[in-house]
């Protein structure tokens, strides 16, 4: 006899997600996240990222169901066969990026990013950013709207819209992608080993202020940002076999 897993249902504030939450709890019961075997967020990719930031340190596998506008990290929503789907689900292991930012005022902030860390100009004037990799200067001055570093899971999101490369899961790489670069005009970015430390230096922070966003956590008026993949933190997303994350990332490259 198969023992049903203890499931913690979490839902975004939208009406469809809240209605699905009530049905799921009535059918399968509900546990607090720290008492559950698996977390089941109901919503879109934004809510999935909120769930990972809030509960990712617990190490619980996460099986999301799409009840939002974007659901790349989610499975399709069905409420009648969840236990069977969980038993057959395929895991995808993700390491977030660790970001440490220093601001003009001298404060230091840190955050994790499961999708990407993006630097963006705060005014109409282009940002001037220097880029070092593992302590070695690689771009003396990038004049641009911004620049980002993306994980494989996030490479099909903002990174892809900025014409960055799509990275396969398990490739142990991260993407470095400029946003609307003016100089060097033809530079399209780079694919880096996942253990590379990326350092962004804001070259004219007073005249050309820059902000940094790690997933949805923004820090303004930064002067330096360091980014590298976390090896200590790992989350496991669960997917239906026919729509696993590796296949989704591959399929994105053949959508015309």
mmCIF file of N, CA and C in Angstrom, residues 37-146:
data_model
loop_
_atom_site.group_PDB
_atom_site.id
_atom_site.type_symbol
_atom_site.label_atom_id
_atom_site.label_comp_id
_atom_site.label_asym_id
_atom_site.label_seq_id
_atom_site.Cartn_x
_atom_site.Cartn_y
_atom_site.Cartn_z
ATOM 1 N N UNK A 37 6.180 16.622 3.603
ATOM 2 C CA UNK A 37 7.174 15.912 2.789
ATOM 3 C C UNK A 37 7.436 16.649 1.491
ATOM 4 N N UNK A 38 6.444 17.384 1.009
ATOM 5 C CA UNK A 38 6.567 18.098 -0.257
ATOM 6 C C UNK A 38 5.751 19.384 -0.180
ATOM 7 N N UNK A 39 6.236 20.424 -0.837
ATOM 8 C CA UNK A 39 5.513 21.697 -0.923
ATOM 9 C C UNK A 39 4.825 21.782 -2.268
ATOM 10 N N UNK A 40 3.611 22.319 -2.269
ATOM 11 C CA UNK A 40 2.846 22.425 -3.508
ATOM 12 C C UNK A 40 2.322 23.850 -3.670
ATOM 13 N N UNK A 41 3.115 24.754 -4.277
ATOM 14 C CA UNK A 41 2.635 26.113 -4.522
ATOM 15 C C UNK A 41 1.661 26.157 -5.699
ATOM 16 N N UNK A 42 0.614 26.951 -5.569
ATOM 17 C CA UNK A 42 -0.405 27.118 -6.593
ATOM 18 C C UNK A 42 -0.373 28.570 -7.049
ATOM 19 N N UNK A 43 0.003 28.797 -8.311
ATOM 20 C CA UNK A 43 0.115 30.166 -8.820
ATOM 21 C C UNK A 43 0.960 30.196 -10.070
ATOM 22 N N UNK A 44 1.697 31.282 -10.253
ATOM 23 C CA UNK A 44 2.577 31.414 -11.409
ATOM 24 C C UNK A 44 4.033 31.338 -11.003
ATOM 25 N N UNK A 45 4.911 31.632 -11.948
ATOM 26 C CA UNK A 45 6.339 31.551 -11.657
ATOM 27 C C UNK A 45 6.760 32.528 -10.567
ATOM 28 N N UNK A 46 6.131 33.700 -10.527
ATOM 29 C CA UNK A 46 6.452 34.651 -9.474
ATOM 30 C C UNK A 46 6.187 34.078 -8.093
ATOM 31 N N UNK A 47 5.065 33.379 -7.956
ATOM 32 C CA UNK A 47 4.751 32.781 -6.660
ATOM 33 C C UNK A 47 5.680 31.605 -6.365
ATOM 34 N N UNK A 48 6.079 30.874 -7.406
ATOM 35 C CA UNK A 48 7.058 29.805 -7.202
ATOM 36 C C UNK A 48 8.357 30.378 -6.629
ATOM 37 N N UNK A 49 8.826 31.492 -7.193
ATOM 38 C CA UNK A 49 10.054 32.103 -6.689
ATOM 39 C C UNK A 49 9.875 32.582 -5.251
ATOM 40 N N UNK A 50 8.710 33.135 -4.930
ATOM 41 C CA UNK A 50 8.436 33.524 -3.545
ATOM 42 C C UNK A 50 8.526 32.311 -2.618
ATOM 43 N N UNK A 51 7.979 31.194 -3.053
ATOM 44 C CA UNK A 51 8.010 29.972 -2.248
ATOM 45 C C UNK A 51 9.436 29.496 -2.024
ATOM 46 N N UNK A 52 10.250 29.530 -3.073
ATOM 47 C CA UNK A 52 11.636 29.087 -2.936
ATOM 48 C C UNK A 52 12.420 29.999 -1.999
ATOM 49 N N UNK A 53 12.186 31.310 -2.101
ATOM 50 C CA UNK A 53 12.889 32.234 -1.213
ATOM 51 C C UNK A 53 12.437 32.054 0.237
ATOM 52 N N UNK A 54 11.172 31.765 0.434
ATOM 53 C CA UNK A 54 10.637 31.675 1.792
ATOM 54 C C UNK A 54 10.933 30.341 2.449
ATOM 55 N N UNK A 55 10.893 29.256 1.655
ATOM 56 C CA UNK A 55 10.973 27.922 2.240
ATOM 57 C C UNK A 55 12.104 27.062 1.679
ATOM 58 N N UNK A 56 12.909 27.619 0.769
ATOM 59 C CA UNK A 56 13.943 26.810 0.130
ATOM 60 C C UNK A 56 14.975 26.249 1.084
ATOM 61 N N UNK A 57 15.222 26.934 2.195
ATOM 62 C CA UNK A 57 16.233 26.462 3.140
ATOM 63 C C UNK A 57 15.825 25.172 3.847
ATOM 64 N N UNK A 58 14.544 24.792 3.765
ATOM 65 C CA UNK A 58 14.077 23.568 4.410
ATOM 66 C C UNK A 58 14.524 22.312 3.667
ATOM 67 N N UNK A 59 14.856 22.459 2.379
ATOM 68 C CA UNK A 59 15.271 21.295 1.601
ATOM 69 C C UNK A 59 14.132 20.410 1.149
ATOM 70 N N UNK A 60 12.898 20.902 1.211
ATOM 71 C CA UNK A 60 11.740 20.092 0.794
ATOM 72 C C UNK A 60 11.582 20.138 -0.731
ATOM 73 N N UNK A 61 11.249 19.019 -1.377
ATOM 74 C CA UNK A 61 10.949 19.080 -2.812
ATOM 75 C C UNK A 61 9.689 19.892 -3.067
ATOM 76 N N UNK A 62 9.628 20.512 -4.240
ATOM 77 C CA UNK A 62 8.541 21.446 -4.565
ATOM 78 C C UNK A 62 7.886 21.029 -5.878
ATOM 79 N N UNK A 63 6.572 20.800 -5.836
ATOM 80 C CA UNK A 63 5.787 20.447 -7.012
ATOM 81 C C UNK A 63 4.758 21.551 -7.218
ATOM 82 N N UNK A 64 5.067 22.499 -8.121
ATOM 83 C CA UNK A 64 4.169 23.613 -8.352
ATOM 84 C C UNK A 64 3.122 23.298 -9.401
ATOM 85 N N UNK A 65 1.968 23.955 -9.271
ATOM 86 C CA UNK A 65 0.918 23.821 -10.282
ATOM 87 C C UNK A 65 0.508 25.206 -10.768
ATOM 88 N N UNK A 66 0.373 25.329 -12.075
ATOM 89 C CA UNK A 66 0.141 26.623 -12.714
ATOM 90 C C UNK A 66 -1.283 27.117 -12.512
ATOM 91 N N UNK A 67 -1.377 28.252 -11.834
ATOM 92 C CA UNK A 67 -2.641 28.973 -11.711
ATOM 93 C C UNK A 67 -2.335 30.457 -11.797
ATOM 94 N N UNK A 68 -1.458 30.802 -12.768
ATOM 95 C CA UNK A 68 -1.059 32.176 -12.983
ATOM 96 C C UNK A 68 -0.818 32.411 -14.460
ATOM 97 N N UNK A 69 -0.259 33.563 -14.794
ATOM 98 C CA UNK A 69 -0.073 33.909 -16.208
ATOM 99 C C UNK A 69 1.143 33.234 -16.821
ATOM 100 N N UNK A 70 2.226 33.066 -16.018
ATOM 101 C CA UNK A 70 3.426 32.409 -16.512
ATOM 102 C C UNK A 70 3.710 31.212 -15.620
ATOM 103 N N UNK A 71 3.967 30.052 -16.222
ATOM 104 C CA UNK A 71 4.151 28.852 -15.421
ATOM 105 C C UNK A 71 5.264 27.963 -15.920
ATOM 106 N N UNK A 72 6.386 28.575 -16.321
ATOM 107 C CA UNK A 72 7.497 27.776 -16.837
ATOM 108 C C UNK A 72 8.032 26.812 -15.782
ATOM 109 N N UNK A 73 8.011 27.228 -14.521
ATOM 110 C CA UNK A 73 8.524 26.396 -13.435
ATOM 111 C C UNK A 73 7.430 25.555 -12.784
ATOM 112 N N UNK A 74 6.237 25.551 -13.380
ATOM 113 C CA UNK A 74 5.092 24.875 -12.784
ATOM 114 C C UNK A 74 4.616 23.715 -13.652
ATOM 115 N N UNK A 75 3.852 22.835 -13.034
ATOM 116 C CA UNK A 75 3.141 21.780 -13.749
ATOM 117 C C UNK A 75 1.717 22.234 -14.041
ATOM 118 N N UNK A 76 1.046 21.529 -14.926
ATOM 119 C CA UNK A 76 -0.348 21.830 -15.193
ATOM 120 C C UNK A 76 -1.194 21.519 -13.961
ATOM 121 N N UNK A 77 -2.267 22.278 -13.802
ATOM 122 C CA UNK A 77 -3.131 22.100 -12.643
ATOM 123 C C UNK A 77 -4.184 21.040 -12.907
ATOM 124 N N UNK A 78 -4.142 19.963 -12.128
ATOM 125 C CA UNK A 78 -5.212 18.959 -12.058
ATOM 126 C C UNK A 78 -5.379 18.626 -10.586
ATOM 127 N N UNK A 79 -6.603 18.461 -10.132
ATOM 128 C CA UNK A 79 -6.791 18.236 -8.693
ATOM 129 C C UNK A 79 -7.172 16.803 -8.340
ATOM 130 N N UNK A 80 -7.168 15.877 -9.310
ATOM 131 C CA UNK A 80 -7.704 14.550 -9.026
ATOM 132 C C UNK A 80 -6.664 13.431 -8.968
ATOM 133 N N UNK A 81 -5.386 13.700 -9.251
ATOM 134 C CA UNK A 81 -4.407 12.611 -9.285
ATOM 135 C C UNK A 81 -3.056 13.045 -8.736
ATOM 136 N N UNK A 82 -3.067 13.900 -7.740
ATOM 137 C CA UNK A 82 -1.822 14.500 -7.275
ATOM 138 C C UNK A 82 -0.877 13.476 -6.662
ATOM 139 N N UNK A 83 -1.388 12.530 -5.869
ATOM 140 C CA UNK A 83 -0.520 11.545 -5.216
ATOM 141 C C UNK A 83 0.208 10.706 -6.266
ATOM 142 N N UNK A 84 -0.498 10.297 -7.308
ATOM 143 C CA UNK A 84 0.136 9.513 -8.369
ATOM 144 C C UNK A 84 1.171 10.342 -9.120
ATOM 145 N N UNK A 85 0.886 11.600 -9.361
ATOM 146 C CA UNK A 85 1.830 12.468 -10.070
ATOM 147 C C UNK A 85 3.098 12.678 -9.246
ATOM 148 N N UNK A 86 2.927 12.842 -7.947
ATOM 149 C CA UNK A 86 4.101 13.019 -7.098
ATOM 150 C C UNK A 86 4.977 11.773 -7.108
ATOM 151 N N UNK A 87 4.352 10.590 -7.147
ATOM 152 C CA UNK A 87 5.119 9.342 -7.150
ATOM 153 C C UNK A 87 5.940 9.181 -8.424
ATOM 154 N N UNK A 88 5.449 9.743 -9.533
ATOM 155 C CA UNK A 88 6.121 9.595 -10.829
ATOM 156 C C UNK A 88 6.966 10.808 -11.210
ATOM 157 N N UNK A 89 6.917 11.848 -10.417
ATOM 158 C CA UNK A 89 7.565 13.108 -10.792
ATOM 159 C C UNK A 89 9.084 12.965 -10.893
ATOM 160 N N UNK A 90 9.668 13.738 -11.814
ATOM 161 C CA UNK A 90 11.111 13.751 -12.023
ATOM 162 C C UNK A 90 11.712 15.004 -11.387
ATOM 163 N N UNK A 91 12.840 14.864 -10.682
ATOM 164 C CA UNK A 91 13.423 16.011 -9.985
ATOM 165 C C UNK A 91 14.322 16.853 -10.888
ATOM 166 N N UNK A 92 14.387 18.131 -10.600
ATOM 167 C CA UNK A 92 15.357 19.053 -11.199
ATOM 168 C C UNK A 92 16.002 19.810 -10.043
ATOM 169 N N UNK A 93 17.327 19.681 -9.926
ATOM 170 C CA UNK A 93 18.053 20.283 -8.813
ATOM 171 C C UNK A 93 18.621 21.635 -9.249
ATOM 172 N N UNK A 94 18.317 22.676 -8.495
ATOM 173 C CA UNK A 94 18.723 24.032 -8.841
ATOM 174 C C UNK A 94 19.584 24.633 -7.738
ATOM 175 N N UNK A 95 20.668 25.295 -8.140
ATOM 176 C CA UNK A 95 21.493 26.066 -7.216
ATOM 177 C C UNK A 95 21.251 27.543 -7.499
ATOM 178 N N UNK A 96 20.882 28.322 -6.497
ATOM 179 C CA UNK A 96 20.661 29.755 -6.728
ATOM 180 C C UNK A 96 21.982 30.507 -6.815
ATOM 181 N N UNK A 97 21.891 31.741 -7.276
ATOM 182 C CA UNK A 97 23.019 32.656 -7.242
ATOM 183 C C UNK A 97 23.031 33.379 -5.902
ATOM 184 N N UNK A 98 24.226 33.594 -5.370
ATOM 185 C CA UNK A 98 24.396 34.417 -4.185
ATOM 186 C C UNK A 98 24.860 35.804 -4.625
ATOM 187 N N UNK A 99 24.164 36.838 -4.191
ATOM 188 C CA UNK A 99 24.493 38.204 -4.572
ATOM 189 C C UNK A 99 24.807 39.017 -3.324
ATOM 190 N N UNK A 100 25.916 39.748 -3.350
ATOM 191 C CA UNK A 100 26.274 40.687 -2.289
ATOM 192 C C UNK A 100 26.502 42.041 -2.936
ATOM 193 N N UNK A 101 25.768 43.050 -2.488
ATOM 194 C CA UNK A 101 25.837 44.386 -3.075
ATOM 195 C C UNK A 101 26.280 45.399 -2.041
ATOM 196 N N UNK A 102 27.126 46.327 -2.478
ATOM 197 C CA UNK A 102 27.526 47.457 -1.654
ATOM 198 C C UNK A 102 26.907 48.724 -2.250
ATOM 199 N N UNK A 103 26.389 49.585 -1.386
ATOM 200 C CA UNK A 103 25.706 50.793 -1.846
ATOM 201 C C UNK A 103 26.567 52.029 -1.587
ATOM 202 N N UNK A 104 26.129 53.147 -2.170
ATOM 203 C CA UNK A 104 26.833 54.417 -1.979
ATOM 204 C C UNK A 104 26.936 54.806 -0.505
ATOM 205 N N UNK A 105 25.927 54.459 0.268
ATOM 206 C CA UNK A 105 25.898 54.829 1.688
ATOM 207 C C UNK A 105 26.798 53.955 2.546
ATOM 208 N N UNK A 106 27.386 52.918 1.944
ATOM 209 C CA UNK A 106 28.284 52.045 2.680
ATOM 210 C C UNK A 106 27.644 50.797 3.239
ATOM 211 N N UNK A 107 26.352 50.595 3.010
ATOM 212 C CA UNK A 107 25.682 49.393 3.505
ATOM 213 C C UNK A 107 25.941 48.216 2.563
ATOM 214 N N UNK A 108 25.810 47.022 3.100
ATOM 215 C CA UNK A 108 25.977 45.790 2.327
ATOM 216 C C UNK A 108 24.711 44.966 2.452
ATOM 217 N N UNK A 109 24.178 44.511 1.336
ATOM 218 C CA UNK A 109 22.989 43.664 1.343
ATOM 219 C C UNK A 109 23.286 42.376 0.583
ATOM 220 N N UNK A 110 22.633 41.311 0.994
ATOM 221 C CA UNK A 110 22.804 40.024 0.323
ATOM 222 C C UNK A 110 21.466 39.414 -0.018
ATOM 223 N N UNK A 111 21.429 38.617 -1.071
ATOM 224 C CA UNK A 111 20.190 37.967 -1.474
ATOM 225 C C UNK A 111 20.515 36.775 -2.356
ATOM 226 N N UNK A 112 19.552 35.878 -2.503
ATOM 227 C CA UNK A 112 19.661 34.745 -3.414
ATOM 228 C C UNK A 112 18.804 34.995 -4.644
ATOM 229 N N UNK A 113 19.188 34.374 -5.756
ATOM 230 C CA UNK A 113 18.406 34.495 -6.990
ATOM 231 C C UNK A 113 18.347 33.133 -7.667
ATOM 232 N N UNK A 114 17.144 32.617 -7.839
ATOM 233 C CA UNK A 114 16.970 31.335 -8.525
ATOM 234 C C UNK A 114 16.869 31.532 -10.030
ATOM 235 N N UNK A 115 16.501 32.741 -10.476
ATOM 236 C CA UNK A 115 16.445 33.054 -11.906
ATOM 237 C C UNK A 115 17.666 33.863 -12.338
ATOM 238 N N UNK A 116 17.780 35.094 -11.836
ATOM 239 C CA UNK A 116 18.865 35.948 -12.303
ATOM 240 C C UNK A 116 19.102 37.108 -11.348
ATOM 241 N N UNK A 117 20.278 37.709 -11.502
ATOM 242 C CA UNK A 117 20.635 38.957 -10.856
ATOM 243 C C UNK A 117 20.847 39.974 -11.967
ATOM 244 N N UNK A 118 20.122 41.095 -11.934
ATOM 245 C CA UNK A 118 20.205 42.066 -13.020
ATOM 246 C C UNK A 118 20.571 43.444 -12.481
ATOM 247 N N UNK A 119 21.512 44.093 -13.168
ATOM 248 C CA UNK A 119 21.890 45.480 -12.902
ATOM 249 C C UNK A 119 21.152 46.352 -13.915
ATOM 250 N N UNK A 120 20.539 47.451 -13.441
ATOM 251 C CA UNK A 120 19.769 48.314 -14.330
ATOM 252 C C UNK A 120 20.030 49.778 -14.003
ATOM 253 N N UNK A 121 20.137 50.602 -15.034
ATOM 254 C CA UNK A 121 20.295 52.035 -14.820
ATOM 255 C C UNK A 121 19.039 52.602 -14.166
ATOM 256 N N UNK A 122 19.223 53.586 -13.294
ATOM 257 C CA UNK A 122 18.104 54.179 -12.570
ATOM 258 C C UNK A 122 17.589 55.461 -13.217
ATOM 259 N N UNK A 123 18.342 56.032 -14.152
ATOM 260 C CA UNK A 123 17.940 57.280 -14.779
ATOM 261 C C UNK A 123 17.975 57.111 -16.292
ATOM 262 N N UNK A 124 17.746 58.214 -17.003
ATOM 263 C CA UNK A 124 17.772 58.160 -18.462
ATOM 264 C C UNK A 124 19.168 57.953 -19.017
ATOM 265 N N UNK A 125 20.196 58.192 -18.200
ATOM 266 C CA UNK A 125 21.565 58.060 -18.670
ATOM 267 C C UNK A 125 22.043 56.618 -18.591
ATOM 268 N N UNK A 126 22.813 56.206 -19.586
ATOM 269 C CA UNK A 126 23.323 54.840 -19.632
ATOM 270 C C UNK A 126 24.240 54.570 -18.447
ATOM 271 N N UNK A 127 24.245 53.329 -18.012
ATOM 272 C CA UNK A 127 25.147 52.914 -16.945
ATOM 273 C C UNK A 127 26.533 52.647 -17.512
ATOM 274 N N UNK A 128 27.553 52.889 -16.692
ATOM 275 C CA UNK A 128 28.932 52.554 -17.031
ATOM 276 C C UNK A 128 29.401 51.535 -15.988
ATOM 277 N N UNK A 129 29.660 50.317 -16.445
ATOM 278 C CA UNK A 129 29.924 49.210 -15.527
ATOM 279 C C UNK A 129 31.193 48.478 -15.947
ATOM 280 N N UNK A 130 32.078 48.229 -14.996
ATOM 281 C CA UNK A 130 33.241 47.390 -15.217
ATOM 282 C C UNK A 130 32.947 45.973 -14.760
ATOM 283 N N UNK A 131 33.531 44.975 -15.445
ATOM 284 C CA UNK A 131 33.243 43.572 -15.132
ATOM 285 C C UNK A 131 34.549 42.828 -14.873
ATOM 286 N N UNK A 132 34.640 42.212 -13.692
ATOM 287 C CA UNK A 132 35.773 41.362 -13.337
ATOM 288 C C UNK A 132 35.278 39.934 -13.152
ATOM 289 N N UNK A 133 36.082 38.978 -13.584
ATOM 290 C CA UNK A 133 35.774 37.566 -13.390
ATOM 291 C C UNK A 133 36.911 36.934 -12.598
ATOM 292 N N UNK A 134 36.567 36.385 -11.438
ATOM 293 C CA UNK A 134 37.564 35.780 -10.544
ATOM 294 C C UNK A 134 38.724 36.732 -10.280
ATOM 295 N N UNK A 135 38.394 38.008 -10.093
ATOM 296 C CA UNK A 135 39.397 38.994 -9.751
ATOM 297 C C UNK A 135 40.155 39.592 -10.913
ATOM 298 N N UNK A 136 39.872 39.145 -12.130
ATOM 299 C CA UNK A 136 40.576 39.664 -13.315
ATOM 300 C C UNK A 136 39.622 40.518 -14.147
ATOM 301 N N UNK A 137 40.051 41.719 -14.488
ATOM 302 C CA UNK A 137 39.216 42.593 -15.301
ATOM 303 C C UNK A 137 39.032 42.012 -16.698
ATOM 304 N N UNK A 138 37.769 41.926 -17.111
ATOM 305 C CA UNK A 138 37.453 41.405 -18.452
ATOM 306 C C UNK A 138 36.812 42.467 -19.336
ATOM 307 N N UNK A 139 36.026 43.359 -18.753
ATOM 308 C CA UNK A 139 35.436 44.468 -19.491
ATOM 309 C C UNK A 139 35.728 45.730 -18.693
ATOM 310 N N UNK A 140 36.573 46.590 -19.256
ATOM 311 C CA UNK A 140 36.963 47.803 -18.531
ATOM 312 C C UNK A 140 35.789 48.744 -18.357
ATOM 313 N N UNK A 141 34.958 48.891 -19.398
ATOM 314 C CA UNK A 141 33.805 49.791 -19.316
ATOM 315 C C UNK A 141 32.723 49.320 -20.274
ATOM 316 N N UNK A 142 31.631 48.833 -19.708
ATOM 317 C CA UNK A 142 30.447 48.467 -20.481
ATOM 318 C C UNK A 142 29.446 49.611 -20.349
ATOM 319 N N UNK A 143 29.113 50.240 -21.481
ATOM 320 C CA UNK A 143 28.104 51.302 -21.508
ATOM 321 C C UNK A 143 26.805 50.661 -21.976
ATOM 322 N N UNK A 144 25.767 50.716 -21.139
ATOM 323 C CA UNK A 144 24.612 49.860 -21.387
ATOM 324 C C UNK A 144 23.414 50.322 -20.562
ATOM 325 N N UNK A 145 22.257 49.684 -20.814
ATOM 326 C CA UNK A 145 21.124 49.845 -19.913
ATOM 327 C C UNK A 145 21.321 49.018 -18.649
ATOM 328 N N UNK A 146 22.085 47.941 -18.771
ATOM 329 C CA UNK A 146 22.334 47.073 -17.625
ATOM 330 C C UNK A 146 23.036 45.804 -18.055
#
